[in-house]
Coordinates of C-alpha atoms in Angstrom, one line a residue:
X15 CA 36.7 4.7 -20.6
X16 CA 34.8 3.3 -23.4
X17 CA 34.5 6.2 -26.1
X18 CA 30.7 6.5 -27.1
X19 CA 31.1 7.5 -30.7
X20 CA 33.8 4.8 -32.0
X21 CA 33.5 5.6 -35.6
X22 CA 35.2 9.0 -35.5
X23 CA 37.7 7.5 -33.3
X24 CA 38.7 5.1 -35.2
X25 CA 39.5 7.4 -38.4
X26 CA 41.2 10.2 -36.8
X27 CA 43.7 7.6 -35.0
X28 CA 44.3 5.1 -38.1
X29 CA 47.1 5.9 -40.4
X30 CA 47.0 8.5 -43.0
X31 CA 47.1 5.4 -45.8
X32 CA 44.2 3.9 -44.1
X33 CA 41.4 6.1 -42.5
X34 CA 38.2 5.1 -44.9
X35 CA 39.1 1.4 -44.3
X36 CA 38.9 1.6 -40.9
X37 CA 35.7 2.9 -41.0
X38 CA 34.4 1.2 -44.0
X39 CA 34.7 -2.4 -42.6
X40 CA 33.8 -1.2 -39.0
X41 CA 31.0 0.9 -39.3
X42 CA 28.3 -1.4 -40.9
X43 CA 29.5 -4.2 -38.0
X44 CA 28.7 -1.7 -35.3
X45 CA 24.9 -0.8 -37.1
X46 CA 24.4 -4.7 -37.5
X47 CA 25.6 -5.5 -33.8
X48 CA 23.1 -2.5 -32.7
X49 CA 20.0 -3.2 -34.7
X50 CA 20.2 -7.0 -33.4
X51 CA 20.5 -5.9 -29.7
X52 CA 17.1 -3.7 -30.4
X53 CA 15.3 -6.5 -32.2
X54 CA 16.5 -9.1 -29.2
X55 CA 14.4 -7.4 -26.8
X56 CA 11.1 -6.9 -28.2
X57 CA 11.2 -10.7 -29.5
X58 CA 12.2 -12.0 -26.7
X59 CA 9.6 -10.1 -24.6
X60 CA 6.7 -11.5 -27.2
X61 CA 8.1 -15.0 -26.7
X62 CA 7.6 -15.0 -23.2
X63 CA 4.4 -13.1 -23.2
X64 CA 3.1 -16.0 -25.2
X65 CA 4.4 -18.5 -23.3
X66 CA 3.1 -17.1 -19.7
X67 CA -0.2 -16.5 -21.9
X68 CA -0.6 -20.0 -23.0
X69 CA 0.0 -18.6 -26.5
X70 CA -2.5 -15.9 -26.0
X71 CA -2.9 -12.2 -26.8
X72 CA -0.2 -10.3 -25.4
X73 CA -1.8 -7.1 -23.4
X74 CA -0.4 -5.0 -20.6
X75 CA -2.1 -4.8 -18.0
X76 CA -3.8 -1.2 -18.0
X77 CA -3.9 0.9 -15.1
X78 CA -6.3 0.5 -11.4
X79 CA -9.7 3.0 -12.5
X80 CA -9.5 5.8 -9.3
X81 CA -12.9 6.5 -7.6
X82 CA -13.9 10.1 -7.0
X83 CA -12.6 10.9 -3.8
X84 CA -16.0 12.5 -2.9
X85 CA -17.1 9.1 -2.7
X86 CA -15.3 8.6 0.1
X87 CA -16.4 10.1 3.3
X88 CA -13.6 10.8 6.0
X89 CA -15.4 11.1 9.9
X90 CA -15.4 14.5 11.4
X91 CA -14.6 12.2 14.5
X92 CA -10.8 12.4 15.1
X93 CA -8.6 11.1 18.0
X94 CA -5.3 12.4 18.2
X95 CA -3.0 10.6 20.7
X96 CA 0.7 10.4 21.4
X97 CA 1.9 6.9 22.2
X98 CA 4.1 3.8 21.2
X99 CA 3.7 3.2 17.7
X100 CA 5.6 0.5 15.7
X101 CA 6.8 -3.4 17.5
X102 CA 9.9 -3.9 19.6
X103 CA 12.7 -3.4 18.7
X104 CA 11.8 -0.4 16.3
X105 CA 8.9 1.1 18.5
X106 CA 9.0 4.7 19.3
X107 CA 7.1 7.7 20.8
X108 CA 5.2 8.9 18.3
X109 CA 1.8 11.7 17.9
X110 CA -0.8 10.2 15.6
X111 CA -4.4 10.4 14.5
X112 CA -7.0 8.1 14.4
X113 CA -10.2 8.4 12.0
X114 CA -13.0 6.7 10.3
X115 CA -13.3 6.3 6.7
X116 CA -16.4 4.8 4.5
X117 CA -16.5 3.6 0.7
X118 CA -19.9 4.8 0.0
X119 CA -19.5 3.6 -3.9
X120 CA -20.2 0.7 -5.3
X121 CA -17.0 -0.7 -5.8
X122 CA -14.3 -1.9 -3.7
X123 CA -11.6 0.2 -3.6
X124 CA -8.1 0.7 -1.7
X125 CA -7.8 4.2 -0.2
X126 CA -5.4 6.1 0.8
X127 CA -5.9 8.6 3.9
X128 CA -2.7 11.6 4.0
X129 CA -2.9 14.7 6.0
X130 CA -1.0 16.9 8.1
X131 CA -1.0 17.7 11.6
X132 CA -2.0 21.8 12.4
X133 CA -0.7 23.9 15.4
X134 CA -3.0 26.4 17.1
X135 CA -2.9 29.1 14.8
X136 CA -3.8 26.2 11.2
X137 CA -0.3 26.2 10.3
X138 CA 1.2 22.7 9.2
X139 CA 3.3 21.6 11.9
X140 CA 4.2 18.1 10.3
X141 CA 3.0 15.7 7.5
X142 CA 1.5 12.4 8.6
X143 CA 2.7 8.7 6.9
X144 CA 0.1 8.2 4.5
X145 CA -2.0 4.7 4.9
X146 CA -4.0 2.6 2.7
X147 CA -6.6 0.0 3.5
X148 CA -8.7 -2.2 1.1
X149 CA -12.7 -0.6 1.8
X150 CA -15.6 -2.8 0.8
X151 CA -18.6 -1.0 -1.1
X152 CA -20.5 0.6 1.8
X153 CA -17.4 -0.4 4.5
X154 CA -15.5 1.3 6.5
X155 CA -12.3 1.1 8.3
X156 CA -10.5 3.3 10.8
X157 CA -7.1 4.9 10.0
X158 CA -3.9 5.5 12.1
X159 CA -1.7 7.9 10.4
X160 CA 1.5 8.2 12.5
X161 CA 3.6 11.3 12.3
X162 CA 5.9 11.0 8.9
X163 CA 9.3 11.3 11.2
X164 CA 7.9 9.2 13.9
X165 CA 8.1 12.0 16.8
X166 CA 5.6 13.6 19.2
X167 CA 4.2 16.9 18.2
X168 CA 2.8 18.6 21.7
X169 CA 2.1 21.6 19.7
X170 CA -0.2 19.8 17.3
X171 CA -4.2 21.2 17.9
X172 CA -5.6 19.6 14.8
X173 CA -5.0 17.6 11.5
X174 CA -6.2 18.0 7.8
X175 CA -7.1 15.2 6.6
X176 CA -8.0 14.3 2.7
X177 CA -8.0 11.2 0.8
X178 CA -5.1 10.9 -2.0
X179 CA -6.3 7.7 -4.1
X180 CA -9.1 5.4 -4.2
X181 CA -8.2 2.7 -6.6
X182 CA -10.7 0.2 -7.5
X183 CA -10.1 -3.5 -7.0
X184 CA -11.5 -6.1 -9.6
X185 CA -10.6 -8.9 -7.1
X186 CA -11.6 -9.5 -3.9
X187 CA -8.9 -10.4 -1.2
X188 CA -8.6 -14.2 -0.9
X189 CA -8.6 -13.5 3.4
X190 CA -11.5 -12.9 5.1
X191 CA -13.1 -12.2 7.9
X192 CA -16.3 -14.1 9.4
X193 CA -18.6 -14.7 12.3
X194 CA -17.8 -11.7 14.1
X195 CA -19.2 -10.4 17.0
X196 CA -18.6 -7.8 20.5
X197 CA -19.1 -8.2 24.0
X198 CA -18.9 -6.1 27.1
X199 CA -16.0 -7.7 29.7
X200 CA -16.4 -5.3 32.3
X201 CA -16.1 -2.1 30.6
X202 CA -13.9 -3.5 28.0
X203 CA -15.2 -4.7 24.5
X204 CA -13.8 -7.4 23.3
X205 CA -14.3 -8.4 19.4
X206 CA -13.2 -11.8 18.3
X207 CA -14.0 -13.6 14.5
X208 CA -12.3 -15.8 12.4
X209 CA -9.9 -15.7 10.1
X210 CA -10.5 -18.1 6.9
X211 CA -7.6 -18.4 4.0
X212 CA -9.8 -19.2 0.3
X213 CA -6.2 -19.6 -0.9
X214 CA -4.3 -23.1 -1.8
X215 CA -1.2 -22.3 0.1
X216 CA 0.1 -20.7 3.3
X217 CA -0.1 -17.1 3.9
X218 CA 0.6 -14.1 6.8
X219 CA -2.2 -11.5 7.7
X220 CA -1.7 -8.2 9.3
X221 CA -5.3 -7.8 11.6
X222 CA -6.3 -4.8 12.8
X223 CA -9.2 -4.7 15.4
X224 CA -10.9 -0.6 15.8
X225 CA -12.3 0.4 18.8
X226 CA -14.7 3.2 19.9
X227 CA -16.1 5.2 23.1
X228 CA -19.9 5.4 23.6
X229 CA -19.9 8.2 20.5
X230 CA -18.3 6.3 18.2
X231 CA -15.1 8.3 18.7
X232 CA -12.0 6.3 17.8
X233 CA -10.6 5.2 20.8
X234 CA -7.7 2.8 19.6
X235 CA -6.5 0.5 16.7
X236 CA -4.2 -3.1 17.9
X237 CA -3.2 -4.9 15.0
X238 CA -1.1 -8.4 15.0
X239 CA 0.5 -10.2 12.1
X240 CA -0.5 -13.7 11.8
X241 CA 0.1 -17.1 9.8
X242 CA -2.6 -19.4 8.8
X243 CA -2.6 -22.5 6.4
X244 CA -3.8 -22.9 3.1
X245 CA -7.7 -23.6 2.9
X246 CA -7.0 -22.7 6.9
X247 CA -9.3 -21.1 10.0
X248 CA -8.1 -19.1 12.4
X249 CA -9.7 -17.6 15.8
X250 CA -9.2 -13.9 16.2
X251 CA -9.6 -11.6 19.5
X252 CA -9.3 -8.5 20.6
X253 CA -9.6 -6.4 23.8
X254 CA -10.6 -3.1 23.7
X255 CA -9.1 0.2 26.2
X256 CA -11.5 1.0 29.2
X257 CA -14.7 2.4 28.2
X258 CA -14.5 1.2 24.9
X259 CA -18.2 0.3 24.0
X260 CA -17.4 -1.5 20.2
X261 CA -15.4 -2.9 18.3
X262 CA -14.4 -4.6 14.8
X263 CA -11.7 -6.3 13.2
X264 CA -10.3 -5.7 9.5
X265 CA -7.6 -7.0 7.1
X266 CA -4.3 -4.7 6.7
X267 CA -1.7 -6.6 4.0
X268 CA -1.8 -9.7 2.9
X269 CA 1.1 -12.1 2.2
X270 CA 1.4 -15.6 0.1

């Protein structure tokens, strides 16, 4: 093993006619070799922070601003359900809650949703995978946050909810949503849009459509992942569960 201090090394091991030498001649070439590595890094940073800069002012990029989480407003609507949560072949059975949440600031903003689900007597029986979703100003999107170890919880009565970050978003996603609108197909809402890429080159979408009963309970949330070409349109559509009575679709992650 390489010993960390080779100064000291080196002069209680060399002869007793030659210990200060030893040290003498290697001890300034170990400082010089050290104080080059430290400069190397710094410069060579700068050099390509000017260069990705066009010669520019160098800057880190400082942190996301969070919004209060007051101004986020979590529904007192929740659906708790246990079913097949994931795609094939890593689906599994799985208890999770479905709620509403709505930006009501004036900025965009990612939020995060956690919680936990509750037994009968308010006790934490589990935590739930926490999920974030870009929210417009004045938007809202519905939630599914699955069970953290992907299991059914029978005993679960309830779930505390509470939003863990809001983050504001400068830009607006380069996906988007458009033309979208509900009908009834009997007893069955179905939602369709279309998906339009801004960007100049090919990306993937994860779409989410919500659904919800005649009281605007959460009823169920389908989701696909799809491609679509630069500067492309897509179709989008959704059938709701029986007795659904509206609908909407969303963006989840985006990929370029």
């Amino acid at each position: 093993m390489a010993n960390r201090h080779p100064v000291p090394h080196l002069a209680s091991t060399a002869s007793a006619s030659q210990p200060r030498r030893a040290v003498a001649t290697l001890a300034p070439r170990r400082r010089a070799q050290r104080r080059a590595a430290q400069l190397a890094v710094p410069y060579a940073a700068r050099w390509l922070c000017l260069a990705g800069l066009g010669l520019g002012a160098c800057q880190l990029p400082s942190p996301p601003a969070q919004l209060d989480p007051a101004a986020i407003w979590v529904s007192s609507e929740v659906t708790m359900r246990t079913d097949t949560v994931g795609q094939a072949p890593f689906d599994s059975q799985a208890s999770f809650v479905l709620v509403d949440a709505e930006n009501r600031s004036s900025e965009a903003a990612m939020v995060t949703l956690a919680g936990t689900f509750r037994d009968e007597r308010g006790a934490s029986l589990s935590k739930l995978r926490a999920e974030s979703l870009w929210v417009p100003a004045g938007g809202r999107r519905m939630f599914a946050l699955v069970d953290k170890e992907r299991k059914p919880r029978p005993g679960a009565r309830g779930a505390q909810l509470l939003v863990s970050g809001a983050k504001v978003l400068a830009a607006r996603p380069v996906m988007r949503v458009i033309d979208e609108r509900s009908f009834d197909d009997f007893g069955k809402t179905v939602t369709v849009a279309t998906l339009v890429n801004d960007a100049d080159r090919p990306g993937k979408a994860m779409v989410f459509a919500a659904f919800y009963d005649a009281r605007q309970k959460p009823m169920a949330r389908p989701f696909t992942s799809v491609p679509i070409e630069a500067q492309g349109r897509l179709p989008l559509r959704f059938v709701g569960p029986q007795g659904s009575r509206s609908g909407m679709i969303f963006l989840g992650d985006l990929v370029y």
